[in-house]
Each structure stands twice: as C-alpha cells, then as structure tokens.
Short mmCIF file of C-alpha atoms in Angstrom, two decimals:
data_model
loop_
_atom_site.label_atom_id
_atom_site.label_comp_id
_atom_site.label_asym_id
_atom_site.label_seq_id
_atom_site.Cartn_x
_atom_site.Cartn_y
_atom_site.Cartn_z
CA MET A 130 -0.11 -7.96 -46.70
CA ASP A 131 1.14 -4.87 -44.84
CA LYS A 132 -1.74 -4.25 -42.44
CA ILE A 133 -1.92 -2.47 -39.09
CA LYS A 134 -4.10 -3.72 -36.25
CA GLY A 135 -6.95 -1.24 -35.96
CA SER A 136 -7.97 0.30 -32.65
CA LEU A 137 -11.44 1.13 -31.42
CA GLU A 138 -10.54 4.82 -31.55
CA VAL A 139 -9.68 4.86 -35.25
CA LEU A 140 -12.75 2.79 -36.14
CA SER A 141 -14.98 5.16 -34.18
CA ALA A 142 -13.32 8.15 -35.91
CA MET A 143 -14.09 6.57 -39.29
CA GLN A 144 -17.74 6.23 -38.30
CA VAL A 145 -17.93 9.84 -37.18
CA THR A 146 -16.42 11.09 -40.46
CA ALA A 147 -18.46 8.80 -42.69
CA ASP A 148 -20.46 11.59 -44.33
CA THR A 149 -18.06 14.51 -43.97
CA GLU A 150 -16.15 16.12 -46.78
CA GLY A 151 -12.73 15.11 -45.49
CA LEU A 152 -12.00 18.69 -44.44
CA ASP A 153 -14.58 19.28 -41.71
CA ALA A 154 -13.58 19.77 -38.09
CA GLU A 155 -14.58 16.18 -37.28
CA SER A 156 -12.05 14.83 -39.77
CA LYS A 157 -9.15 16.11 -37.68
CA THR A 158 -9.90 13.33 -35.22
CA LEU A 159 -9.19 10.75 -37.90
CA LEU A 160 -5.90 12.43 -38.86
CA HIS A 161 -4.78 12.18 -35.22
CA SER A 162 -4.88 8.37 -35.44
CA ARG A 163 -1.46 6.75 -35.67
CA GLU A 164 -2.86 4.02 -37.94
CA VAL A 165 -3.93 6.63 -40.49
CA LEU A 166 -0.74 8.65 -40.12
CA ALA A 167 1.40 5.54 -40.69
CA VAL A 168 -0.19 4.91 -44.10
CA ILE A 169 0.41 8.53 -45.13
CA LEU A 170 4.01 8.56 -43.90
CA GLN A 171 4.85 5.30 -45.65
CA GLY A 172 3.98 6.89 -49.00
CA ALA A 173 5.32 10.39 -48.38
CA VAL A 174 8.43 10.20 -46.16
CA GLU A 175 11.64 8.86 -47.74
CA GLU A 176 13.14 7.94 -44.37
CA TYR A 177 10.44 5.27 -44.01
CA GLU A 178 11.03 3.55 -47.33
CA GLY A 179 11.24 -0.19 -46.71
CA TYR A 180 9.56 -0.04 -43.29
CA SER A 181 6.19 -1.66 -42.59
CA ARG A 182 3.20 0.41 -41.52
CA LYS A 183 3.37 -1.20 -38.08
CA GLU A 184 7.01 -0.14 -37.69
CA ILE A 185 6.16 3.39 -38.85
CA MET A 186 3.24 3.59 -36.42
CA ASP A 187 5.66 2.71 -33.62
CA PHE A 188 8.04 5.48 -34.78
CA ILE A 189 5.31 8.11 -34.21
CA GLU A 190 5.57 9.81 -30.82
CA GLY A 191 1.91 9.50 -29.87
CA ASP A 192 2.02 12.12 -27.12
CA SER A 193 3.42 14.69 -29.56
CA ILE A 194 0.37 14.67 -31.88
CA THR A 195 -1.25 18.02 -31.23
CA ASP A 196 -3.21 20.96 -32.48
CA THR A 197 -2.98 22.89 -29.19
CA LYS A 198 0.61 24.17 -29.23
CA GLU A 199 1.33 27.77 -30.14
CA VAL A 200 4.86 28.60 -31.26
CA SER A 201 5.55 32.31 -31.69
CA THR A 202 8.46 34.21 -33.17
CA GLY A 203 10.58 35.60 -30.34
CA ARG A 204 9.06 33.11 -27.91
CA THR A 205 10.16 29.80 -29.38
CA ASN A 206 9.20 26.48 -27.78
CA THR A 207 6.60 28.14 -25.52
CA GLN A 208 3.43 26.12 -25.21
CA ILE A 209 0.06 27.77 -24.63
CA GLN A 210 -3.31 26.03 -24.51
CA GLY A 211 -5.51 26.94 -27.44
CA SER A 212 -7.73 25.52 -30.17
CA ASN A 213 -5.08 25.50 -32.89
CA THR A 214 -1.34 25.10 -33.36
CA GLU A 215 -0.30 28.59 -34.37
CA PHE A 216 2.75 30.57 -35.37
CA VAL A 217 2.02 34.11 -34.27
CA GLN A 218 3.98 37.34 -34.60
CA LEU A 219 2.96 40.95 -34.04
CA ASN A 220 1.20 42.33 -37.15
CA GLU A 221 1.55 38.96 -38.90
CA LYS A 222 -1.29 36.83 -40.25
CA THR A 223 -1.93 33.80 -38.04
CA SER A 224 -1.10 30.44 -39.61
CA ASN A 225 -2.57 27.23 -38.23
CA PHE A 226 -1.19 23.70 -38.24
CA ASP A 227 -3.88 21.04 -38.62
CA VAL A 228 -1.84 18.06 -37.38
CA PHE A 229 1.70 18.47 -36.04
CA PHE A 230 3.80 15.72 -34.45
CA ARG A 231 7.24 14.15 -34.11
CA ALA A 232 8.32 10.74 -35.35
CA ARG A 233 11.59 8.82 -34.99
CA ASN A 234 14.11 9.22 -37.82
CA PRO A 235 15.45 5.65 -38.15
CA GLN A 236 18.31 6.71 -40.41
CA LEU A 237 19.90 8.98 -37.81
CA SER A 238 18.73 7.47 -34.49
CA MET A 239 21.39 5.09 -33.20
CA GLY A 240 23.37 4.23 -30.11
CA GLY A 241 20.57 5.32 -27.81
CA VAL A 242 20.33 8.75 -29.48
CA LEU A 243 16.84 9.69 -30.67
CA VAL A 244 16.62 11.97 -33.70
CA SER A 245 13.11 13.02 -34.72
CA LEU A 246 11.32 14.20 -37.81
CA HIS A 247 8.96 17.15 -37.28
CA ILE A 248 5.89 16.53 -39.41
CA ASP A 249 2.97 18.77 -40.35
CA ILE A 250 -0.01 17.38 -42.29
CA GLU A 251 -2.40 19.84 -43.90
CA PRO A 252 -5.65 18.69 -45.56
CA GLN A 253 -6.52 21.50 -47.96
CA LYS A 254 -9.85 21.96 -49.75
CA SER A 255 -8.49 23.94 -52.69
CA TYR A 256 -5.19 23.60 -54.50
CA ARG A 257 -5.74 27.12 -55.85
CA PRO A 258 -6.89 29.25 -52.90
CA GLY A 259 -5.60 32.50 -54.46
CA TYR A 260 -1.90 31.96 -53.75
CA PRO A 261 0.61 29.16 -54.48
CA ILE A 262 0.21 26.32 -51.97
CA GLU A 263 3.92 25.60 -52.46
CA LYS A 264 4.87 29.00 -51.02
CA ARG A 265 2.65 28.52 -47.99
CA GLY A 266 4.16 25.07 -47.46
CA MET A 267 7.69 26.49 -47.57
CA TYR A 268 6.68 29.15 -45.05
CA TYR A 269 5.34 26.51 -42.67
CA LEU A 270 8.56 24.54 -43.02
CA ALA A 271 10.71 27.59 -42.26
CA ARG A 272 8.72 28.33 -39.13
CA SER A 273 8.78 24.70 -38.05
CA LEU A 274 12.57 24.64 -38.36
CA SER A 275 13.12 27.94 -36.58
CA SER A 276 10.82 26.91 -33.72
CA GLN A 277 13.28 24.20 -32.68
CA LEU A 278 15.87 26.67 -31.36
CA SER A 279 15.56 27.28 -27.64
CA LEU A 280 15.72 30.74 -26.13
CA VAL A 281 16.63 29.39 -22.70
CA THR A 282 20.30 30.14 -23.36
CA ASP A 283 22.06 32.68 -25.56
CA ALA A 284 23.81 29.91 -27.51
CA ALA A 285 21.77 28.61 -30.46
CA ASP A 286 22.25 24.87 -30.96
CA TYR A 287 22.13 24.79 -34.76
CA GLY A 288 23.70 21.33 -34.72
CA GLY A 289 20.59 19.98 -33.04
CA LEU A 290 18.17 21.06 -35.76
CA GLU A 291 16.04 18.17 -37.05
CA LYS A 292 14.40 17.63 -40.42
CA CYS A 293 10.91 19.01 -41.03
CA TYR A 294 8.19 17.70 -43.33
CA SER A 295 5.09 19.57 -44.47
CA ILE A 296 2.60 17.31 -46.27
CA TRP A 297 -0.31 19.00 -48.05
CA ILE A 298 -3.30 16.94 -49.19
CA CYS A 299 -5.20 19.07 -51.73
CA ARG A 300 -8.64 17.89 -52.80
CA ASP A 301 -10.38 20.34 -55.13
CA GLU A 302 -9.69 22.81 -57.98
CA ILE A 303 -7.03 20.64 -59.57
CA LEU A 304 -6.54 20.63 -63.33
CA LYS A 305 -7.63 17.37 -64.96
CA ASP A 306 -4.09 16.50 -66.12
CA GLU A 307 -2.68 17.13 -62.61
CA ARG A 308 -5.18 15.02 -60.67
CA TYR A 309 -3.72 12.24 -58.54
CA SER A 310 -0.17 13.50 -58.63
CA ILE A 311 2.46 14.05 -55.92
CA SER A 312 5.31 16.60 -55.92
CA PHE A 313 8.34 16.56 -53.61
CA PHE A 314 10.49 19.63 -52.88
CA GLU A 315 13.68 19.59 -50.81
CA MET A 316 16.94 21.36 -50.01
CA SER A 317 19.79 20.24 -52.27
CA ASN A 318 23.44 21.06 -52.88
CA VAL A 319 23.29 22.20 -56.51
CA LYS A 320 26.86 23.40 -57.09
CA ASN A 321 30.34 23.27 -55.55
CA VAL A 322 33.40 25.26 -56.62
CA GLY A 323 36.63 23.54 -55.71
CA ARG A 324 37.00 20.23 -53.90
CA CYS A 325 34.73 19.70 -50.92
CA THR A 326 32.57 17.06 -49.31
CA ILE A 327 29.19 18.11 -47.91
CA VAL A 328 27.31 15.76 -45.57
CA ARG A 329 23.69 15.64 -46.80
CA GLU A 330 22.14 15.49 -43.32
CA ASN A 331 23.64 18.94 -42.57
CA TYR A 332 21.41 20.67 -45.12
CA ASP A 333 18.62 18.15 -45.75
CA LEU A 334 16.27 19.82 -43.28
CA LEU A 335 13.16 20.82 -45.24
CA LYS A 336 10.87 18.58 -47.30
CA LEU A 337 7.58 19.73 -48.83
CA VAL A 338 5.14 17.16 -50.21
CA ILE A 339 2.13 18.30 -52.26
CA ILE A 340 -0.49 15.60 -52.86
CA ARG A 341 -3.24 16.37 -55.38
CA LEU A 342 -6.45 14.36 -55.46
CA GLY A 343 -9.29 15.74 -57.55
CA ASN A 344 -12.18 13.31 -57.92
CA LYS A 345 -14.40 11.18 -55.70
CA VAL A 346 -13.47 8.12 -57.78
CA TYR A 347 -9.81 7.11 -58.11
CA ASN A 348 -9.08 4.92 -61.12
CA GLY A 349 -5.35 4.40 -60.59
CA ARG A 350 -3.63 1.08 -61.29
CA GLU A 351 -1.77 -0.98 -58.71
CA GLU A 352 1.45 -0.68 -60.69
CA ASP A 353 1.30 3.14 -60.63
CA GLU A 354 3.78 4.86 -58.32
CA GLY A 355 1.95 6.33 -55.33
CA TYR A 356 -1.10 4.10 -55.88
CA GLU A 357 -1.43 2.89 -52.28
CA LEU A 358 -1.21 6.39 -50.79
CA LEU A 359 -3.52 8.05 -53.32
CA ARG A 360 -6.14 5.30 -53.02
CA PHE A 361 -6.13 5.53 -49.23
CA LEU A 362 -6.39 9.34 -49.18
CA ASN A 363 -9.12 9.29 -51.80
CA ALA A 364 -11.15 7.01 -49.52
CA ILE A 365 -10.87 9.18 -46.38
CA MET A 366 -10.99 12.66 -47.99
CA TYR A 367 -14.42 12.25 -49.60
CA PRO A 368 -17.72 11.13 -48.04
CA HIS A 369 -17.34 7.39 -47.50
CA ARG A 370 -18.55 5.15 -50.33
CA GLU A 371 -20.27 1.80 -49.82
CA ASP A 372 -16.95 0.02 -50.37
CA PHE A 373 -15.15 2.23 -47.80
CA MET A 374 -14.60 -0.43 -45.13
CA ASP A 375 -13.53 -2.95 -47.78
CA THR A 376 -10.87 -0.48 -48.90
CA MET A 377 -9.81 0.34 -45.34
CA SER A 378 -9.50 -3.34 -44.45
CA GLU A 379 -6.67 -3.60 -46.97
CA TYR A 380 -4.68 -1.06 -44.91
CA ILE A 381 -5.99 -1.40 -41.35
CA ASP A 382 -7.04 -4.78 -40.01
CA PHE A 383 -10.13 -4.98 -37.81
CA SER A 384 -11.14 -8.50 -38.83
CA ASP A 385 -9.31 -10.64 -36.23
CA ASN A 386 -10.81 -8.79 -33.29
CA GLU A 387 -14.46 -9.78 -33.19
CA GLU A 388 -14.78 -8.21 -29.74
CA LEU A 389 -13.83 -4.85 -31.27
CA TRP A 390 -16.77 -4.98 -33.66
CA LYS A 391 -19.10 -6.10 -30.88
CA GLU A 392 -17.88 -3.23 -28.72
CA VAL A 393 -18.58 -0.74 -31.49
CA GLU A 394 -22.09 -2.10 -31.94
CA HIS A 395 -22.62 -2.00 -28.18
CA MET A 396 -21.44 1.58 -27.94
CA SER A 397 -23.64 2.63 -30.83
CA GLY A 398 -26.67 1.09 -29.12
CA LEU A 399 -25.73 2.56 -25.77
CA GLY A 400 -25.19 5.97 -27.33
CA GLN A 401 -28.60 5.81 -28.97
CA SER A 402 -30.23 4.86 -25.66
CA ILE A 403 -28.56 7.74 -23.87
CA LEU A 404 -29.66 10.15 -26.58
CA GLU A 405 -33.27 8.95 -26.44
CA GLU A 406 -33.29 9.25 -22.68
CA GLY A 407 -31.69 12.66 -22.94
CA LEU A 408 -34.41 13.96 -25.23
CA GLU A 409 -37.01 13.02 -22.61
CA GLN A 410 -35.17 13.99 -19.43
CA GLY A 411 -32.61 16.58 -20.61
CA ILE A 412 -29.37 16.05 -22.50
CA GLU A 413 -26.64 14.36 -20.47
CA GLN A 414 -23.70 16.59 -19.57
CA GLY A 415 -21.25 14.62 -21.71
CA ILE A 416 -23.48 14.83 -24.78
CA GLU A 417 -23.95 18.54 -24.17
CA GLN A 418 -20.19 19.00 -24.23
CA GLY A 419 -19.96 17.04 -27.47
CA ILE A 420 -22.60 19.23 -29.08
CA ARG A 421 -20.84 22.38 -27.89
CA ALA A 422 -17.47 21.17 -29.24
CA MET A 423 -18.96 20.33 -32.64
CA VAL A 424 -20.71 23.71 -32.93
CA LEU A 425 -17.64 25.72 -31.91
CA ASP A 426 -15.26 23.72 -34.13
CA ASN A 427 -17.51 24.14 -37.14
CA LEU A 428 -18.02 27.85 -36.51
CA GLU A 429 -14.24 28.22 -36.31
CA GLU A 430 -14.01 26.50 -39.71
CA GLN A 431 -16.55 29.09 -40.97
CA ILE A 432 -19.11 26.43 -41.81
CA SER A 433 -22.65 27.76 -42.26
CA LYS A 434 -25.12 27.50 -39.41
CA ASP A 435 -27.50 25.58 -41.61
CA LYS A 436 -24.87 22.88 -42.30
CA ILE A 437 -23.97 22.72 -38.59
CA MET A 438 -27.63 22.13 -37.74
CA ASN A 439 -27.75 19.29 -40.26
CA LYS A 440 -24.73 17.67 -38.59
CA LEU A 441 -26.25 18.00 -35.13
CA GLN A 442 -29.47 16.40 -36.34
CA LYS A 443 -27.59 13.46 -37.78
CA HIS A 444 -24.93 12.83 -35.12
CA PHE A 445 -27.04 13.60 -32.02
CA GLN A 446 -30.52 12.61 -33.24
CA LEU A 447 -31.93 16.10 -32.63
CA ASP A 448 -34.93 17.64 -34.30
CA ARG A 449 -34.43 20.80 -36.36
CA GLU A 450 -35.70 23.17 -33.68
CA ARG A 451 -33.44 21.72 -30.98
CA ALA A 452 -30.42 21.81 -33.28
CA GLU A 453 -31.08 25.46 -34.09
CA GLN A 454 -31.29 26.30 -30.37
CA TYR A 455 -27.86 24.80 -29.75
CA VAL A 456 -26.28 26.62 -32.68
CA GLU A 457 -27.68 29.98 -31.60
CA ARG A 458 -26.66 29.39 -27.98
CA TYR A 459 -23.03 28.61 -28.71
CA ALA A 460 -22.66 31.01 -31.63
CA GLY A 461 -23.33 33.81 -29.16
CA SER A 462 -20.29 32.79 -27.13
CA VAL A 463 -17.83 33.04 -30.03
#
C-alpha cells in the first residue's frame, strides 16, 4: 500500500479544517502540507508517474511552498512580504496564487543538476465563475513562466526556463455529466514542414490540469482512471464525513505512531485548558493572534461576519458576544 507517514502538522491541519467547506482560509494550511501535495501530484503530474507518494513528497522543495511572494511584471523575481502570492502590473487586475511551490523534475535532474517544476494549485469554488477557468489557468501559467527570467542582467536565459503546472480543483457548479472528470492541456508540436527533429523538453513548458468534483459523495470505482486522486480530493474539499479518517488512513499513515495520537490528544486538552483560563483571566497573547489571523483571513476571502463569528465560537470556545467583539475590532483595521 502506497502510504506516507503522517506528521503532527498535517493531522492538526485536518482537525482544523474538519467542518470547513474546503475553500475557506483555514484550508490553505492543509494544502501547504507535503503529504497532501504528494497525493495530488501523483495523480496530476506526468513526471511523477511510477513514483511512490513518499518519493514525490521528498521531491517537493518544502521551503519553496508559499503564498507570500509577489512577482510583478517588469520586476521579475522580486520578493515582497504580503498576504498573497500576486502577479501585479499597473492598471491590471491582481491575480492571487493559493499555493505555489517548486518540486524536483526527476526526468531532467541528473548529474548533480537540479531541474524543478513550478507548481500552482488553485482550489476553486465554482467551475463557472463568469469566465472560462481554462483561460484563467493559461494566464497563470504564462505569468509563472515569464517570472522565471531574471532582470539582474540584460541577457535573458531562455534555456533555463523550467516547466510550469497549474492545477485547478473545482468543486461546485459542474454539469452532472462532467462531475468527477479531469482535463489536461499542454503545449504540443502539431505540425512540421520538411525534415526536422524537435526535442520535446524545449517546448513542453506549460501544463494545465482542471479537476472537477461536484458532489459531497463520490461513487467512483477503483478501476476508474483518476479514482485515487478524485476520492482523496472529495474527502478534503467538503466538510469531513464520519469516515474521513478511515479514508485518509489509506493515503497517509498515522497508525504506527501511537505517540503522535497521544500528542494530539494532549494538545487538544492543553488548548482547551488555556482557552478556559483565558476566558477568566484574559485571552493569552498567542490565542489572540490566532483569532486575529482567522478574522483577517476570512474577511480577505469576503466571508460574512456572521459566518466568521460562528467559526470563532467553535474553534476558540467563545460566546457569541465575545466573538462579535473580535470581528468588529479587527474588521475596523482592514
């Protein structure tokens, strides 16, 4: 069975996102986990065909996973601290990457030379947001490719360009016949006049993957192509069902590490104790920061204040009045 050893971080992220809709700000934490990314890449990236999830997880450059890098036209490869990964140009609509990272390309990395894939993963609520998702995906790919050229020197190193992937996970507004389908788009050499030999790696630089879900219950069969990926995404993109951890245990293995489970239980109890003490003596500084981050992230996602208050009540054990105070306090700073 192709399982990855699960970390405390990914297990905690799964607990935090247990009742979210798969697209809330909290869910981005889960998509930053290499264990989760490895399962997605195994089913969506052709370069990883035949590799185990553990091998793919090791290919991912952990320190490159980010949503805080801004890459702007005319200022390529400049990093600025911010809340999103953005491509920005004067008078141009801002576009945000949800999860952007690099991972080793095993087909081209050899002899001590590392060649990377540049991968963007976009969880998308609607497949029909008023424009074709495919066009937006192609735009993201074009900007991802162009951002690799350095402006440090006048000479553009086109030979150093590396392949880009944009993987879109669309959840809602999908026609019944199109539910649980995956489409792949790529650059291809469609015609040659005369005799010539074109090396594929010289033009195979853009790959768009559109994954369509569509229902809280996935009834695919094991023999169906894409079954493993679609089943996994269906589990994490909707509020977790009772069989969630049973499903996850088929992909990510927590069972051999009893201490991990004990640690989670201990942390949950400790967290509860801190929260109870905080309600009597004033919220601890760390908890206060967590509340602030949740409120600001959700406001940025344009989630209603009422829904944010519900989340604060659940995750931080606050009463309605206290939750409302926090929302109003931090909403005023936006």
